[in-house]
């Protein structure tokens, strides 16, 4: 399914021409003849993008745009302002009011369609939906603190000239970077540290082919994959290409510096909002899976994973060894040393257990002082590893926050699950074995 | 930062030539002279991609590949097999053993670099890290149930011929779709229903330019944005373009059908795994924010959101109305009708409250029978809306699972927070007002 596009224009021939061109790309097109009906249709029908004329019979186009942007329900819908004769000031006003682009009327066909594709691609309803509850969608917060934007031209003099023209208009610090430095080892690998640019501008005026290669390189680089990237490029056909290669903005080189700067500012703002959304998504995902004190998997997650591992053991034919491990007499730690000490012990024990794990093992905190460990290993190996876990916990005392130390020990109940075992049965067996280990005097491994 | 690429080749001149070409794209290159040192270097250094020769002095290249794929730590690292004279069977064996591509040696420069970019782009360490705990990374589950793959050629006869050649080799059902049907309204909007293809093949043999446009269109379409897309295209320069435009596979049209089918199978498998990862990420994010019984925001999330809304009120100058709403005598429902009835009442009340909300309002369940509502509205409007909430809950009885009905009422404490108020203060005021509403006889709104 391609997009639902709303065309707002009071001139019938304009609407028909645009509709024909946009329908050719198999988008679903709806039409509005004035500002009020546009606002009504947006509310009812939530289009994926809007093409908005500035000259409407009832409400001025800029006012329609401002109302769309003020309403959380339409704040994120991409809007392209198309205007037969917008002055530089009108173009700037539209961009500042939240237009995603201002295109002349008639716009180059390929460019218009590629621009629409880029806007539709940026709009990711799936991720937005997952975070809708988070309210990040309607935060509309201004992410306008001064950042760092790099400017790369294919020759140095051009870069300097451009820098002098743009810098006075930009909210961000503009620094010149050649391709080598940009893609090279300057910033720490993967670390989005203070040296990481907030946006990238590639000057493709003199050498568009190499500018497009650099664009592709930045898009595959882990550091700039999700960054805002603008390409200065004149030829509409190449600008269309730039959009399909992942540019956020393709700006003609003869654009007034104030407008270019406004577009770059918007680019940084959007990329920052998207970064924030992505970070929230990842944080929440981690949160839902983790025990906050130890950073280990939590109970819910561990039981689900055990179910998956059991199911998989049927196809691999390899059984699992399941361990339930419990700190001995842990209540005494809390009672004698306080809860802060208890928490410190749990965190340290978790760290020692984790250090004993290999890739593919499952380690989780499933109760107050109880841990579940699942190893893709046969029984004898599982038993040996369980003894190592006891040693790792019991062999050296645990330091407390107040500087004292305390010795703790671990009891482990162990159960081997042949392929196809039911998780509940295996856990019950391990639990029974754990009880045996406790009864036999603690600090030991018992096989169930 | 571009990628860390490991080149494995026993011939010194080959290593040097490749290193020069790949370093020109500013990747960081390391070299291994045989299979064992390659395996050691992968373990120590975790490269982002590997270029692997099949003919190595110690361990056969295919065996090195199999070991990389068997180890969870290296299972997802992209591997390009490069071979001077691989037979069709060797190529097929490499792909089946988990190679991401098999390129001739020497490979076209532009194609090799674009292929590397595409592989590096697909590899998203950020998202993987968020899910590392989830074990989805080491699941290695076979996602090989038969799916639906569409085939689009620029002319119908070519499509039929290709279909006849490919279908016998493919694990999936291959259906012909012209561009109009593919992008059109055939499948339900946004619904990834049973009609949604698992993969897309575009035949670009006769009309590569339009094939590349269709590729860009599919990449901006919400239904196919994350799908696996293969383009059949011969010219290495255009194949390089296809990768930069987002193709997962660019396959020369003269490739034997068995190999083409193996590549398409791999494409579907990877896209399914990525879809599963994305769904898990979104599920977890939702889980961390939601109260499972009512689907409303949970307490932790609501308090964070209130903090954000308060902070924002400073810049907007618009105050908030904060409501604490509590079901009256809810304990009696649980005691007299059982917990299942109590849960049904909470779910129904939540649904009625939600029906009264507008975009931008916050509604959360923050305790057993207690709800927090934040409205971007002045006091008088907030008070009117609070009365509507009481009516929505109290005016009609709630049906219970056993067929009986029960009447419940709501008490609301309300507090107006001028811009810049501290969330804790506002909640304390609303809580105080709620106590007043309870004391005054319940089923009412009290302003604090």
PDB file of N, CA and C in Angstrom, chain A residues 247-280:
ATOM      1  N   UNK A 247      18.671  10.748   1.473  1.00  0.00           N
ATOM      2  CA  UNK A 247      18.845  12.129   1.936  1.00  0.00           C
ATOM      3  C   UNK A 247      17.566  12.603   2.623  1.00  0.00           C
ATOM      4  N   UNK A 248      17.707  13.416   3.672  1.00  0.00           N
ATOM      5  CA  UNK A 248      16.534  14.013   4.295  1.00  0.00           C
ATOM      6  C   UNK A 248      16.142  15.302   3.604  1.00  0.00           C
ATOM      7  N   UNK A 249      17.142  15.998   3.054  1.00  0.00           N
ATOM      8  CA  UNK A 249      16.886  17.238   2.343  1.00  0.00           C
ATOM      9  C   UNK A 249      17.772  17.286   1.111  1.00  0.00           C
ATOM     10  N   UNK A 250      17.193  17.625  -0.028  1.00  0.00           N
ATOM     11  CA  UNK A 250      17.994  17.940  -1.204  1.00  0.00           C
ATOM     12  C   UNK A 250      17.721  19.408  -1.498  1.00  0.00           C
ATOM     13  N   UNK A 251      18.737  20.244  -1.338  1.00  0.00           N
ATOM     14  CA  UNK A 251      18.539  21.695  -1.390  1.00  0.00           C
ATOM     15  C   UNK A 251      19.283  22.247  -2.600  1.00  0.00           C
ATOM     16  N   UNK A 252      18.591  22.981  -3.496  1.00  0.00           N
ATOM     17  CA  UNK A 252      19.304  23.583  -4.628  1.00  0.00           C
ATOM     18  C   UNK A 252      20.374  24.555  -4.120  1.00  0.00           C
ATOM     19  N   UNK A 253      21.567  24.525  -4.733  1.00  0.00           N
ATOM     20  CA  UNK A 253      22.679  25.355  -4.238  1.00  0.00           C
ATOM     21  C   UNK A 253      22.381  26.855  -4.287  1.00  0.00           C
ATOM     22  N   UNK A 254      21.426  27.287  -5.149  1.00  0.00           N
ATOM     23  CA  UNK A 254      21.171  28.727  -5.231  1.00  0.00           C
ATOM     24  C   UNK A 254      20.103  29.178  -4.229  1.00  0.00           C
ATOM     25  N   UNK A 255      19.726  28.327  -3.298  1.00  0.00           N
ATOM     26  CA  UNK A 255      18.755  28.694  -2.261  1.00  0.00           C
ATOM     27  C   UNK A 255      19.351  29.771  -1.351  1.00  0.00           C
ATOM     28  N   UNK A 256      18.562  30.792  -0.944  1.00  0.00           N
ATOM     29  CA  UNK A 256      19.104  31.813  -0.034  1.00  0.00           C
ATOM     30  C   UNK A 256      19.607  31.156   1.260  1.00  0.00           C
ATOM     31  N   UNK A 257      20.745  31.660   1.789  1.00  0.00           N
ATOM     32  CA  UNK A 257      21.349  31.020   2.972  1.00  0.00           C
ATOM     33  C   UNK A 257      20.374  30.904   4.148  1.00  0.00           C
ATOM     34  N   UNK A 258      19.491  31.873   4.327  1.00  0.00           N
ATOM     35  CA  UNK A 258      18.572  31.809   5.469  1.00  0.00           C
ATOM     36  C   UNK A 258      17.651  30.591   5.335  1.00  0.00           C
ATOM     37  N   UNK A 259      17.209  30.311   4.096  1.00  0.00           N
ATOM     38  CA  UNK A 259      16.335  29.150   3.903  1.00  0.00           C
ATOM     39  C   UNK A 259      17.102  27.843   4.073  1.00  0.00           C
ATOM     40  N   UNK A 260      18.309  27.786   3.485  1.00  0.00           N
ATOM     41  CA  UNK A 260      19.129  26.580   3.661  1.00  0.00           C
ATOM     42  C   UNK A 260      19.346  26.308   5.149  1.00  0.00           C
ATOM     43  N   UNK A 261      19.650  27.379   5.897  1.00  0.00           N
ATOM     44  CA  UNK A 261      19.889  27.215   7.331  1.00  0.00           C
ATOM     45  C   UNK A 261      18.622  26.742   8.035  1.00  0.00           C
ATOM     46  N   UNK A 262      17.455  27.274   7.658  1.00  0.00           N
ATOM     47  CA  UNK A 262      16.201  26.853   8.285  1.00  0.00           C
ATOM     48  C   UNK A 262      15.941  25.376   8.025  1.00  0.00           C
ATOM     49  N   UNK A 263      16.282  24.916   6.802  1.00  0.00           N
ATOM     50  CA  UNK A 263      16.092  23.497   6.485  1.00  0.00           C
ATOM     51  C   UNK A 263      17.033  22.625   7.294  1.00  0.00           C
ATOM     52  N   UNK A 264      18.259  23.095   7.477  1.00  0.00           N
ATOM     53  CA  UNK A 264      19.220  22.297   8.250  1.00  0.00           C
ATOM     54  C   UNK A 264      18.795  22.255   9.715  1.00  0.00           C
ATOM     55  N   UNK A 265      18.317  23.393  10.230  1.00  0.00           N
ATOM     56  CA  UNK A 265      17.823  23.403  11.607  1.00  0.00           C
ATOM     57  C   UNK A 265      16.694  22.391  11.787  1.00  0.00           C
ATOM     58  N   UNK A 266      15.768  22.369  10.819  1.00  0.00           N
ATOM     59  CA  UNK A 266      14.625  21.446  10.914  1.00  0.00           C
ATOM     60  C   UNK A 266      15.101  19.998  10.871  1.00  0.00           C
ATOM     61  N   UNK A 267      16.093  19.766  10.021  1.00  0.00           N
ATOM     62  CA  UNK A 267      16.681  18.433   9.871  1.00  0.00           C
ATOM     63  C   UNK A 267      17.273  17.940  11.186  1.00  0.00           C
ATOM     64  N   UNK A 268      18.000  18.817  11.863  1.00  0.00           N
ATOM     65  CA  UNK A 268      18.605  18.443  13.141  1.00  0.00           C
ATOM     66  C   UNK A 268      17.510  18.160  14.166  1.00  0.00           C
ATOM     67  N   UNK A 269      16.472  19.011  14.157  1.00  0.00           N
ATOM     68  CA  UNK A 269      15.380  18.847  15.125  1.00  0.00           C
ATOM     69  C   UNK A 269      14.703  17.488  14.930  1.00  0.00           C
ATOM     70  N   UNK A 270      14.407  17.158  13.680  1.00  0.00           N
ATOM     71  CA  UNK A 270      13.722  15.887  13.411  1.00  0.00           C
ATOM     72  C   UNK A 270      14.594  14.691  13.760  1.00  0.00           C
ATOM     73  N   UNK A 271      15.878  14.780  13.398  1.00  0.00           N
ATOM     74  CA  UNK A 271      16.777  13.648  13.680  1.00  0.00           C
ATOM     75  C   UNK A 271      16.914  13.466  15.186  1.00  0.00           C
ATOM     76  N   UNK A 272      16.948  14.571  15.935  1.00  0.00           N
ATOM     77  CA  UNK A 272      17.045  14.446  17.387  1.00  0.00           C
ATOM     78  C   UNK A 272      15.794  13.808  17.968  1.00  0.00           C
ATOM     79  N   UNK A 273      14.630  14.227  17.457  1.00  0.00           N
ATOM     80  CA  UNK A 273      13.379  13.640  17.953  1.00  0.00           C
ATOM     81  C   UNK A 273      13.353  12.142  17.646  1.00  0.00           C
ATOM     82  N   UNK A 274      13.800  11.770  16.428  1.00  0.00           N
ATOM     83  CA  UNK A 274      13.794  10.351  16.050  1.00  0.00           C
ATOM     84  C   UNK A 274      14.768   9.569  16.924  1.00  0.00           C
ATOM     85  N   UNK A 275      15.926  10.157  17.212  1.00  0.00           N
ATOM     86  CA  UNK A 275      16.898   9.495  18.084  1.00  0.00           C
ATOM     87  C   UNK A 275      16.304   9.260  19.464  1.00  0.00           C
ATOM     88  N   UNK A 276      15.607  10.285  19.965  1.00  0.00           N
ATOM     89  CA  UNK A 276      14.990  10.171  21.281  1.00  0.00           C
ATOM     90  C   UNK A 276      13.937   9.049  21.283  1.00  0.00           C
ATOM     91  N   UNK A 277      13.136   8.998  20.197  1.00  0.00           N
ATOM     92  CA  UNK A 277      12.122   7.940  20.102  1.00  0.00           C
ATOM     93  C   UNK A 277      12.771   6.563  20.092  1.00  0.00           C
ATOM     94  N   UNK A 278      13.856   6.445  19.283  1.00  0.00           N
ATOM     95  CA  UNK A 278      14.512   5.154  19.181  1.00  0.00           C
ATOM     96  C   UNK A 278      15.116   4.741  20.521  1.00  0.00           C
ATOM     97  N   UNK A 279      15.737   5.702  21.211  1.00  0.00           N
ATOM     98  CA  UNK A 279      16.340   5.391  22.503  1.00  0.00           C
ATOM     99  C   UNK A 279      15.255   4.956  23.482  1.00  0.00           C
ATOM    100  N   UNK A 280      14.102   5.636  23.454  1.00  0.00           N
ATOM    101  CA  UNK A 280      13.015   5.278  24.367  1.00  0.00           C
ATOM    102  C   UNK A 280      12.542   3.859  24.079  1.00  0.00           C
TER     103      UNK A 280
END
